[in-house]
Short mmCIF file of C-alpha atoms in Angstrom, two decimals:
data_model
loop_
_atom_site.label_atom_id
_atom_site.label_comp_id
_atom_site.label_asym_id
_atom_site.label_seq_id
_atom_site.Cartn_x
_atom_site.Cartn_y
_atom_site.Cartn_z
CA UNK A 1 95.19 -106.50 55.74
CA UNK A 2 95.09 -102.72 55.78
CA UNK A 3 91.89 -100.58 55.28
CA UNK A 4 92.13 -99.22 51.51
CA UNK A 5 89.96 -95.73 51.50
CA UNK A 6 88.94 -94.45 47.95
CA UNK A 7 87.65 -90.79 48.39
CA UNK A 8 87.50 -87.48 46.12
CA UNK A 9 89.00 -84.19 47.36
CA UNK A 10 85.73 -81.70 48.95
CA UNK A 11 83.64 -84.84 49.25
CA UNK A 12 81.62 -83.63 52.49
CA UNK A 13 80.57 -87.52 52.89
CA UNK A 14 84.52 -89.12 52.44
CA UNK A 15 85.61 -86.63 55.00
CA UNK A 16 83.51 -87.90 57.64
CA UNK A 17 84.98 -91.57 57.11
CA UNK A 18 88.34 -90.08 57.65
CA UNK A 19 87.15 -88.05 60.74
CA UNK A 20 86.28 -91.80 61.88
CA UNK A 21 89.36 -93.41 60.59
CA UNK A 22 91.39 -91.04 62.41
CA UNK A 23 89.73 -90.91 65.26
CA UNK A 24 89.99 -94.67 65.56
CA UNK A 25 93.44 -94.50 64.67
CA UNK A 26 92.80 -97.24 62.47
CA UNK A 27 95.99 -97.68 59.66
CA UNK A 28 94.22 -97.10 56.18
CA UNK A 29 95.58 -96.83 52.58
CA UNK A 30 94.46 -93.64 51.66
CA UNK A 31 93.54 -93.89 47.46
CA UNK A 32 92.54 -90.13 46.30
CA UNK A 33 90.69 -89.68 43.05
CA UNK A 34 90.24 -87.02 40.94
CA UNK A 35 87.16 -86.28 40.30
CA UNK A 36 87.91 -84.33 36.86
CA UNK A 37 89.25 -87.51 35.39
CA UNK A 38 86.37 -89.23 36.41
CA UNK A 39 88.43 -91.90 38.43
CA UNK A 40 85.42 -92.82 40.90
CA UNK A 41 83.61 -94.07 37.38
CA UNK A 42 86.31 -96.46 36.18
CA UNK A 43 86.27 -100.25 35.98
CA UNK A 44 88.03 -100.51 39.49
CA UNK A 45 86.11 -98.66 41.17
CA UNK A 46 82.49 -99.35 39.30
CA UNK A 47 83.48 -103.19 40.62
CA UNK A 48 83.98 -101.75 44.26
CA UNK A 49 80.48 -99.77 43.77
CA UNK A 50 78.60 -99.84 40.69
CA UNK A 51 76.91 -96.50 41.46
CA UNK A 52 80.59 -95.37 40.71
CA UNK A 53 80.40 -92.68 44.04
CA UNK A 54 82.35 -92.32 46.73
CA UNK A 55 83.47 -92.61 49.74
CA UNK A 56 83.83 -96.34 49.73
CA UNK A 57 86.03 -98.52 52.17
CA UNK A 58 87.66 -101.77 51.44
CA UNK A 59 88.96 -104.08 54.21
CA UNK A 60 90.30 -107.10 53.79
CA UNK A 61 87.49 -108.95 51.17
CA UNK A 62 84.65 -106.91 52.59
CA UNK A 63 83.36 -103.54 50.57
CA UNK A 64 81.61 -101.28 52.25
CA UNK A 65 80.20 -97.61 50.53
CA UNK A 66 77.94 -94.47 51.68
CA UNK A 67 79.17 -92.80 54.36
CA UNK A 68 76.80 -93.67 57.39
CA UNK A 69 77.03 -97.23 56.51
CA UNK A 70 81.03 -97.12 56.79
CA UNK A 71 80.55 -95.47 60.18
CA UNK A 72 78.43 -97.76 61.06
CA UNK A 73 80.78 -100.83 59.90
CA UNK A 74 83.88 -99.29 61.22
CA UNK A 75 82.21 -99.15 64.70
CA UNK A 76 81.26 -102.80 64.87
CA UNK A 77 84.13 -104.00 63.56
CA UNK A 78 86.65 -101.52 65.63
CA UNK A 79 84.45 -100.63 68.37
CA UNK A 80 87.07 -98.53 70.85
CA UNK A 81 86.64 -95.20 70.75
CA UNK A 82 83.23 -95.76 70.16
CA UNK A 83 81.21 -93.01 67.64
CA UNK A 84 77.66 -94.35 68.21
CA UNK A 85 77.29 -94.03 71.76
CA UNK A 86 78.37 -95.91 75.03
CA UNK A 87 74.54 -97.35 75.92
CA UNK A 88 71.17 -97.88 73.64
CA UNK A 89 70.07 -93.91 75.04
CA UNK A 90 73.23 -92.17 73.63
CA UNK A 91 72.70 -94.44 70.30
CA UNK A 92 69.66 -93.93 69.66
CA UNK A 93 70.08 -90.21 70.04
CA UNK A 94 72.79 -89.69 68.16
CA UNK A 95 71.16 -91.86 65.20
CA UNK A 96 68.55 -89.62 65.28
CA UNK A 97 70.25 -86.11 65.36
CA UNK A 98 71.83 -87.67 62.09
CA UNK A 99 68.85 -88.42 60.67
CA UNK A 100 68.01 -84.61 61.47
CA UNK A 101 70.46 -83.74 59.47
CA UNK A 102 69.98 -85.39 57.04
CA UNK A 103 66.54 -84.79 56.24
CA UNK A 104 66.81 -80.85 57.24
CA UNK A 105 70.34 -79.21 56.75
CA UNK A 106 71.97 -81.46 54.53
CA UNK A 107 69.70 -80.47 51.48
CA UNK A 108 70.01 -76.83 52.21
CA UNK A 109 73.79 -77.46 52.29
CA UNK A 110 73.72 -78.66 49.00
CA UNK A 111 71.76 -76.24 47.70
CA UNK A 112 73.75 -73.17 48.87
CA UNK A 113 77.33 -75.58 47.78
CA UNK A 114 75.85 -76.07 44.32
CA UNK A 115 74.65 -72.47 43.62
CA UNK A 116 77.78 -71.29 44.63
CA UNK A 117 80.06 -73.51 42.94
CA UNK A 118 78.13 -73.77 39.68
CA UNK A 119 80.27 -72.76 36.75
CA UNK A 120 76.86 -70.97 35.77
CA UNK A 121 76.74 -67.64 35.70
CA UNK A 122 73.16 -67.51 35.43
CA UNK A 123 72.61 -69.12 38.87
CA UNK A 124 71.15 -66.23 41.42
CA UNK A 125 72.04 -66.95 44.40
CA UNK A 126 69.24 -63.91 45.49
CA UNK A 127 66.31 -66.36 44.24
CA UNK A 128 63.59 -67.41 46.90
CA UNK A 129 65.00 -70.89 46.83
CA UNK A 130 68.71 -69.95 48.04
CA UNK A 131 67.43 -67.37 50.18
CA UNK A 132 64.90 -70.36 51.99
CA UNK A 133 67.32 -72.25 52.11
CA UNK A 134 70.15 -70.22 53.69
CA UNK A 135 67.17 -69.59 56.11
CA UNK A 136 66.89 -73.07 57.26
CA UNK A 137 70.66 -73.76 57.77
CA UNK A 138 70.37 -70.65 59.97
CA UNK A 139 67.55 -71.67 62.16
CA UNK A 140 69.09 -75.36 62.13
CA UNK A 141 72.58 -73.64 63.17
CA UNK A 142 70.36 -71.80 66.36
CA UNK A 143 69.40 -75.54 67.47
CA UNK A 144 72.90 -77.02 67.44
CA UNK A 145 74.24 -74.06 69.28
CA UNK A 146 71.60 -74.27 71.85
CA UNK A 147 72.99 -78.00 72.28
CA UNK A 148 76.85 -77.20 71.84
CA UNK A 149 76.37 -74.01 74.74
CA UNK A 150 75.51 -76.86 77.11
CA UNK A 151 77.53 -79.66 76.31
CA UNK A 152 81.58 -79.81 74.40
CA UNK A 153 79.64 -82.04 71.62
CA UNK A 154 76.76 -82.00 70.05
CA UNK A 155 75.45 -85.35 71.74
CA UNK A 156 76.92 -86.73 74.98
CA UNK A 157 79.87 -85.91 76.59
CA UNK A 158 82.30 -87.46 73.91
CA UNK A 159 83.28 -86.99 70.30
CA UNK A 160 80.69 -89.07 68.38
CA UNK A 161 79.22 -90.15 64.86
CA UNK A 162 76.88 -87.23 64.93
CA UNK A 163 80.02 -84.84 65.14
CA UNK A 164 81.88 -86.21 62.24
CA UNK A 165 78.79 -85.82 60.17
CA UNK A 166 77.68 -82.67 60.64
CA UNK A 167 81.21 -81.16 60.84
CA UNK A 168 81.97 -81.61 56.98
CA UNK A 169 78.61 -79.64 56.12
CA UNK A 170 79.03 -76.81 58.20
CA UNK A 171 82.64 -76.22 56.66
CA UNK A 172 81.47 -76.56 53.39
CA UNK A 173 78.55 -74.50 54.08
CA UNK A 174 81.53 -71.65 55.04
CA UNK A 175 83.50 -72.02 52.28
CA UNK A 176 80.86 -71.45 49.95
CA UNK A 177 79.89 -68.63 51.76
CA UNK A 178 83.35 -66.87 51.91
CA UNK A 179 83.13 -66.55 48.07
CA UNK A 180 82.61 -63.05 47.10
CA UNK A 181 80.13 -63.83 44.95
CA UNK A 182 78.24 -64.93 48.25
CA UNK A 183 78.41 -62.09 50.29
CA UNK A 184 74.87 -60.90 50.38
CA UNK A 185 74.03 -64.51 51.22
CA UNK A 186 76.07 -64.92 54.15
CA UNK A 187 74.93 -62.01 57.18
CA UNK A 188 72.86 -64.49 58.37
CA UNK A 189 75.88 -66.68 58.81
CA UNK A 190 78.93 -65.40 59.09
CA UNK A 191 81.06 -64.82 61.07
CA UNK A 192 79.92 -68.35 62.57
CA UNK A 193 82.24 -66.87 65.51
CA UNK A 194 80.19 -64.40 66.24
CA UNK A 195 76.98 -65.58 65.54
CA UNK A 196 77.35 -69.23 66.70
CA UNK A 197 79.84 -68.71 69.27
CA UNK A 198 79.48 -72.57 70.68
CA UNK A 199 79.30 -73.61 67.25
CA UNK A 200 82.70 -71.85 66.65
CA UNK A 201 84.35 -73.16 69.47
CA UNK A 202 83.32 -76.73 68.49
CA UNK A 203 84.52 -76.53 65.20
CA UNK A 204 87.76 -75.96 66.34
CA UNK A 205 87.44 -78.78 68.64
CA UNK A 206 86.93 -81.01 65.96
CA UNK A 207 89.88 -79.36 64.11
CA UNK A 208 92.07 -79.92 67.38
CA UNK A 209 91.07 -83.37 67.10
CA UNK A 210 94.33 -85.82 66.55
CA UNK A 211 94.91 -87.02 62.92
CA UNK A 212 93.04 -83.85 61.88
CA UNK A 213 95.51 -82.19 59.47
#
């Protein structure tokens, strides 16, 4: 039976599962929800994951949901290309460069998405909180260049888990920040190009990718 993928449209976490999906060229049956309607909350899907979120991957009888779990599944269960490293070393690093992530840019990400984004007008995006963390991304940006002017990717020598995790963010991170409203916010940022320049020539290795568009 064929994957079934349920994922919402700007969903940093679904796109990494397709990243994987893709990269695996694994045949899926892509289900997109609107978020708007509140389709990820409905009967269906609250019986697929009763914290009615998304992404979440069905294949065959087995249900799997939150993102690094899927990766984690889909690598197990289709393990060539591999995403999570070709020996325990590569593994373990990549595992914890995602945990890095998680724990240091990813909230900062969602800080600077959400301020942005808010239908709010009242939300300064000049407060010390925004500003701190717009700080952080940028310092955690200077490590992952340091890593991507030595090596294609950001661990090992191939396209990996850690890649398709921290890809997602960083785009988000720039489309939030290429709101005018953002502008004072984003010197520290933009252009990524120019400021990151290994960081901009990996995200358009990614982008390059097969199965990207």
């Amino acid at each position: 039976m064929a994957i079934k993928f349920y994922w919402g449209s700007g969903s940093p976490y679904a796109w990494r599962v397709l990243l994987a999906l893709e990269y695996k060229r694994l045949p899926y049956t892509s289900h997109l929800l609107q978020f708007s309607k509140q389709e990820h909350k409905s009967p269906q899907m609250l019986h697929l994951n009763p914290r009615g979120r998304v992404p979440v991957l069905k294949d065959g009888e087995y249900v799997c949901f939150e993102s690094l779990a899927i990766l984690y599944y889909l690598d197990l269960k289709y393990p060539d290309p591999p995403i999570f490293g070709r020996n325990p070393e590569e593994a373990g690093t990549i595992m914890r460069v995602i945990c890095e992530y998680s724990a240091y840019i990813e909230p900062n990400v969602t800080k600077i998405a959400r301020a942005v984004f808010s239908e709010q007008s009242h939300v300064d995006l000049g407060s010390d909180e925004i500003t701190a963390a717009m700080h952080a991304i940028a310092s955690e940006a200077r490590t992952i260049e340091g890593r991507l002017s030595k090596s294609e990717w950001i661990v090992g020598d191939s396209y990996s888990a850690v890649d398709m995790v921290i890809f997602p963010g960083i785009q988000l991170v720039r489309r939030a920040l290429e709101k005018p409203q953002a502008a004072a916010l984003s010197s520290r940022f933009m252009p990524v190009e120019v400021n990151y320049p290994a960081l901009g020539r990996w995200l358009a290795r990614v982008a390059a990718q097969p199965g990207y568009e």
